[in-house]
Amino acid sequence: MALDTTAILGRGAVKDTYNLLADGIGQVLRVLARQAGAALQAWATEQGFGSYVAEQSLKGQAGLNWDDPKEQQRLLQAIVADADRVLEVVRQARRGWEEGSPEDQALAEAAGLLSRVLAQDIERRTDGPALQQGVAPDRVISVHDPEMRHGRKSKAKRFDGHKGALAVDTDSQLITAVAALPGNAADHEQALELVQQSEEATGCPVAETMGDCAYGDGTTRQAFADAARELIAKVPAVTNQGRFPKTRFAIDLDAGTCTCPAGETTADLRPSAGGGGTFHFAAAVCAACPLRAECVRGKGGRTVQLHPQEALLQAARAFQASPAFGEYRRLRQTVEHRIARLVQLGIR
């Protein structure tokens, strides 16, 4: 069994904060007008919200000098004020419906989405609302498809939408299980569930599961180990800003020792609350070491982190360095071929 994910591009319009808020207001207005039995444009205009349901975008209507921060701020304050006002209209309207009724739920859903966009993109200051600095975790990027997210399959390639997760039988090359993940989800999410779904769908046990290094983290390995399943995935490479990485140290878990590239050994292991710990080399030992410049930053001694799943990661590193790992690398390409075929069929 081989696992992988691929980008599924969303169809919802992705907009900046100004137009995202405007779209959110427009969504609420559509629900309110429909429940009032009125034409949208006429009703919205009567309530003072006509610009939010016009054909032209709100930013297009504004005609601002976008190089002037004060004009930007005035527009943002006006949009936020209208958002607050329309949310108050919703609160009043919901009083006229039985709690939990279809009408009440429709209003709650539309207002909830607008409130979320306000919370994630707007900072409430004493001198007025302002754009949040940075990007909120799990940020909604489209009110037309609220489940879309900014995602990445690499540092250089960003997409807007979702991730499709696949399980492929490497013998038959059949796709045996799929899952739709948020675009910002880690590739390894639902990895174990995909294997279980594959067994249910095919009626055949899965002996081994393969994935790329995105599935090689300690937590995923532990989940498979706890389920008595075998996961074969490359451990992500370790770097240390040009100095000796952790992989240059010999860690003996049974003896509780760590030996550095210069041959010095420490047993000073200080446990961490979440598992694992940190090996500490004495500052005096490191100070006299001819390899210090290649190993240590600062004045103290070198430290080496011990991962909570260090034993699993050590075993995986040893296996991926063996000749036997090459066959699994070849088999894993099966899922990449299935993804390529799905792309041909229009998955994105």
XYZ file of C-alpha atoms in Angstrom:
348
model
C 0.000 0.000 0.000
C 1.334 3.434 -0.970
C 0.022 6.787 0.293
C 0.319 10.309 -1.063
C -1.620 13.550 -1.444
C -2.246 15.975 -4.268
C -3.632 19.484 -4.534
C -7.289 19.935 -5.476
C -7.816 23.510 -6.582
C -10.861 25.198 -5.095
C -13.432 26.987 -7.216
C -14.353 29.678 -4.706
C -13.077 33.174 -5.395
C -10.068 34.028 -3.209
C -10.050 37.706 -2.272
C -8.295 40.195 -0.035
C -9.755 41.259 3.304
C -11.769 44.165 1.895
C -13.624 42.097 -0.687
C -13.723 39.002 1.539
C -15.612 40.965 4.180
C -17.813 42.503 1.499
C -18.654 39.038 0.168
C -19.431 37.863 3.690
C -21.808 40.793 4.185
C -23.398 40.016 0.820
C -23.984 36.394 1.818
C -25.815 37.520 4.958
C -27.886 40.029 2.995
C -29.025 37.317 0.582
C -30.373 35.229 3.448
C -32.097 38.226 5.059
C -33.696 39.376 1.798
C -34.884 35.864 0.959
C -36.505 35.487 4.368
C -38.109 38.921 3.989
C -39.559 37.846 0.631
C -37.981 40.868 -1.051
C -35.798 41.475 -4.089
C -32.173 41.486 -2.968
C -30.985 44.762 -4.522
C -34.060 46.719 -3.466
C -34.058 45.353 0.073
C -30.317 45.831 0.573
C -30.440 49.384 -0.799
C -33.334 50.246 1.493
C -31.308 49.000 4.473
C -28.235 50.965 3.395
C -26.258 47.961 2.133
C -26.766 48.322 -1.609
C -23.068 48.496 -2.483
C -22.539 44.970 -1.158
C -24.821 43.332 -3.707
C -23.855 45.436 -6.737
C -22.244 43.830 -9.775
C -18.982 45.719 -9.291
C -16.745 44.773 -6.364
C -16.747 47.046 -3.349
C -13.115 48.043 -3.923
C -13.938 48.815 -7.531
C -16.797 51.075 -6.446
C -14.694 52.862 -3.837
C -12.388 54.573 -6.337
C -9.712 55.087 -3.721
C -6.139 56.167 -4.005
C -4.686 52.869 -2.773
C -1.345 54.533 -2.133
C -2.962 56.595 0.634
C -3.105 54.640 3.935
C -5.716 57.026 5.346
C -8.127 56.302 2.505
C -7.559 52.575 2.959
C -8.275 52.920 6.665
C -11.499 54.856 6.077
C -12.790 52.176 3.712
C -11.866 49.403 6.127
C -13.606 51.173 9.008
C -16.734 51.617 6.902
C -16.789 47.927 5.918
C -16.282 46.761 9.506
C -19.024 49.116 10.714
C -21.401 47.705 8.090
C -20.445 44.161 9.068
C -21.215 44.903 12.711
C -24.493 46.519 11.711
C -25.626 43.618 9.522
C -24.777 41.178 12.313
C -27.065 43.163 14.588
C -29.812 42.903 11.951
C -29.313 39.135 12.031
C -29.618 39.057 15.822
C -32.907 40.900 15.594
C -34.170 38.690 12.762
C -33.371 35.460 14.613
C -35.696 36.487 17.420
C -38.562 36.057 14.981
C -37.695 32.423 14.248
C -37.831 29.341 16.415
C -34.375 28.354 17.595
C -33.006 25.572 15.419
C -35.512 26.140 12.618
C -34.197 26.103 9.021
C -34.523 29.883 8.884
C -32.670 30.346 12.163
C -29.915 27.971 11.070
C -29.476 29.745 7.726
C -29.023 33.080 9.487
C -26.668 31.580 12.068
C -24.497 29.976 9.394
C -24.164 33.132 7.288
C -23.543 35.339 10.319
C -21.082 32.835 11.775
C -18.985 32.897 8.615
C -18.920 36.701 8.536
C -17.993 36.798 12.229
C -15.148 34.378 11.610
C -13.739 36.502 8.786
C -13.936 39.567 11.025
C -12.145 37.784 13.852
C -9.358 36.375 11.680
C -8.620 39.458 9.563
C -9.483 42.442 11.755
C -7.791 43.747 14.875
C -10.065 45.869 17.052
C -8.055 48.859 18.269
C -9.013 51.864 20.332
C -8.400 54.095 17.306
C -10.505 51.903 15.023
C -10.298 48.543 13.279
C -7.115 47.589 11.434
C -5.890 44.697 9.341
C -4.414 41.866 11.381
C -0.671 41.474 11.005
C 0.295 38.025 9.762
C -2.003 35.223 8.678
C -4.448 33.634 11.104
C -4.174 29.856 11.556
C -6.729 27.954 9.469
C -7.754 31.196 7.742
C -10.947 31.206 5.647
C -9.958 32.482 2.187
C -13.317 32.356 0.387
C -16.867 32.811 1.643
C -18.134 30.988 -1.436
C -16.219 27.849 -0.403
C -15.438 28.280 3.310
C -13.550 24.978 3.464
C -10.860 26.163 1.029
C -7.452 26.893 2.528
C -4.052 28.111 1.414
C -1.982 24.971 1.026
C 1.490 23.892 -0.021
C 2.957 20.779 -1.553
C 6.396 22.401 -1.297
C 7.887 25.655 -0.026
C 7.855 27.070 -3.540
C 4.391 25.950 -4.657
C 1.270 27.318 -2.995
C -2.301 26.509 -3.972
C -5.802 27.459 -2.845
C -8.206 24.622 -2.198
C -8.008 21.170 -0.669
C -5.766 18.104 -0.586
C -6.798 14.749 -1.950
C -5.271 11.861 0.012
C -4.959 8.514 -1.770
C -4.151 4.930 -0.874
C -3.038 2.740 -3.790
C -2.459 -0.998 -3.879
C 1.021 -1.355 -5.346
C 0.287 -4.756 -6.920
C -2.955 -3.959 -8.770
C -2.309 -0.180 -8.966
C -5.934 0.370 -7.912
C -6.931 3.311 -5.736
C -8.381 1.646 -2.652
C -9.232 4.637 -0.432
C -9.452 8.414 -0.673
C -9.985 11.332 1.693
C -10.468 15.066 1.250
C -8.224 17.093 3.552
C -8.046 20.850 4.105
C -5.468 22.501 1.878
C -3.359 23.414 4.907
C -3.446 19.919 6.409
C -0.278 17.879 6.807
C 0.056 15.107 4.242
C 0.154 12.436 6.932
C -3.268 13.312 8.371
C -5.655 10.336 8.177
C -2.833 8.064 6.982
C -3.826 5.229 9.301
C -7.510 5.752 8.493
C -6.778 5.354 4.773
C -5.132 2.000 5.413
C -8.103 0.857 7.476
C -10.534 2.039 4.778
C -8.527 0.139 2.179
C -8.858 -3.079 4.136
C -12.600 -2.553 4.508
C -13.016 -1.786 0.802
C -10.931 -4.684 -0.491
C -11.360 -7.267 2.222
C -7.591 -7.793 2.121
C -5.127 -7.072 4.925
C -2.431 -4.459 4.317
C 0.981 -5.867 5.166
C 3.063 -2.724 4.625
C 2.340 0.947 4.049
C 4.694 3.220 2.112
C 4.862 6.999 1.983
C 7.334 9.764 1.237
C 9.114 11.743 3.951
C 5.898 13.671 4.712
C 4.748 10.462 6.418
C 8.085 9.934 8.164
C 7.472 11.971 11.314
C 7.589 10.357 14.727
C 3.920 10.815 15.580
C 2.713 9.012 12.456
C 5.225 6.213 13.009
C 4.019 5.835 16.584
C 0.379 5.633 15.475
C 1.229 2.826 13.056
C 3.369 1.043 15.649
C 0.578 1.248 18.230
C -1.767 -0.324 15.668
C 0.783 -3.106 15.020
C 1.254 -1.933 11.438
C 4.421 -1.404 9.440
C 5.094 2.031 7.964
C 7.969 2.535 5.547
C 8.777 6.192 4.955
C 11.985 8.150 4.715
C 12.903 10.180 7.764
C 13.093 13.887 6.827
C 16.630 15.211 6.538
C 18.111 16.968 9.572
C 20.098 20.197 9.221
C 21.796 22.500 11.707
C 22.658 25.724 9.887
C 25.987 24.437 8.602
C 27.088 22.782 11.832
C 27.080 19.089 12.682
C 23.491 17.834 12.597
C 22.113 15.398 15.116
C 22.682 12.514 12.710
C 26.472 12.931 13.125
C 26.105 11.839 16.766
C 25.881 8.198 17.867
C 22.961 7.856 20.263
C 22.786 4.611 22.244
C 19.285 4.427 23.679
C 19.974 1.287 25.711
C 23.059 2.748 27.362
C 21.608 6.265 27.577
C 24.659 7.836 25.978
C 25.476 10.165 23.093
C 28.855 10.240 21.333
C 29.935 13.252 19.274
C 31.968 13.292 16.019
C 35.129 13.926 18.052
C 34.569 10.747 20.073
C 33.459 12.380 23.322
C 30.583 10.632 25.118
C 28.022 12.068 27.518
C 25.426 10.351 29.678
C 23.937 13.659 30.837
C 20.406 13.116 29.511
C 17.760 15.475 30.865
C 14.217 14.209 30.208
C 11.557 16.439 28.648
C 7.979 16.618 29.890
C 6.551 15.483 26.559
C 8.939 12.549 26.203
C 12.454 12.349 24.865
C 14.994 14.706 26.344
C 18.261 16.535 25.746
C 21.835 15.271 25.934
C 24.269 17.856 27.324
C 27.999 17.912 26.657
C 30.136 19.718 29.234
C 31.153 23.232 28.219
C 34.775 22.528 29.163
C 34.890 19.472 26.906
C 33.498 21.392 23.942
C 35.744 24.401 24.577
C 38.858 22.284 24.065
C 37.523 20.404 21.036
C 39.204 21.066 17.646
C 35.813 20.558 15.961
C 34.052 23.181 18.078
C 33.602 25.694 15.229
C 31.809 23.029 13.197
C 29.586 21.977 16.062
C 28.777 24.539 18.741
C 27.221 27.985 18.747
C 27.671 30.210 21.756
C 29.840 29.681 24.818
C 28.254 26.570 26.311
C 28.538 22.915 25.423
C 26.714 21.144 22.604
C 23.216 19.810 23.202
C 21.438 17.091 21.216
C 17.681 16.635 21.292
C 16.279 13.152 21.875
C 12.949 12.731 20.041
C 10.023 11.089 21.899
C 9.984 8.474 19.108
C 13.783 8.300 18.795
C 13.858 4.495 18.647
C 11.412 4.395 15.736
C 13.306 7.119 13.891
C 16.649 5.396 14.426
C 15.289 2.143 13.023
C 13.832 3.978 10.027
C 17.118 5.770 9.277
C 18.996 2.492 9.419
C 16.556 0.831 7.033
C 16.546 3.682 4.522
C 20.344 3.425 4.357
C 20.116 -0.266 3.428
C 19.893 -1.679 -0.137
C 16.429 -3.093 0.630
C 14.954 0.408 0.838
C 15.421 0.976 -2.899
C 12.660 -1.495 -3.784
C 10.170 0.367 -1.589
C 11.155 3.650 -3.208
C 10.313 2.103 -6.573
C 6.984 0.692 -5.365
C 5.964 4.036 -3.872
C 5.993 5.554 -7.354
C 2.748 3.648 -8.004
C 0.725 6.238 -6.122
C 2.464 9.059 -8.021
C 1.393 7.434 -11.294
C -2.225 7.254 -10.070
C -2.111 10.933 -9.126
C -0.803 11.795 -12.587
C -3.730 9.896 -14.069
C -6.208 11.736 -11.842
C -4.739 15.028 -13.021
C -5.323 13.897 -16.614
C -8.939 13.174 -15.672
C -9.416 16.666 -14.220
C -8.773 16.514 -10.476
C -7.118 19.906 -10.966
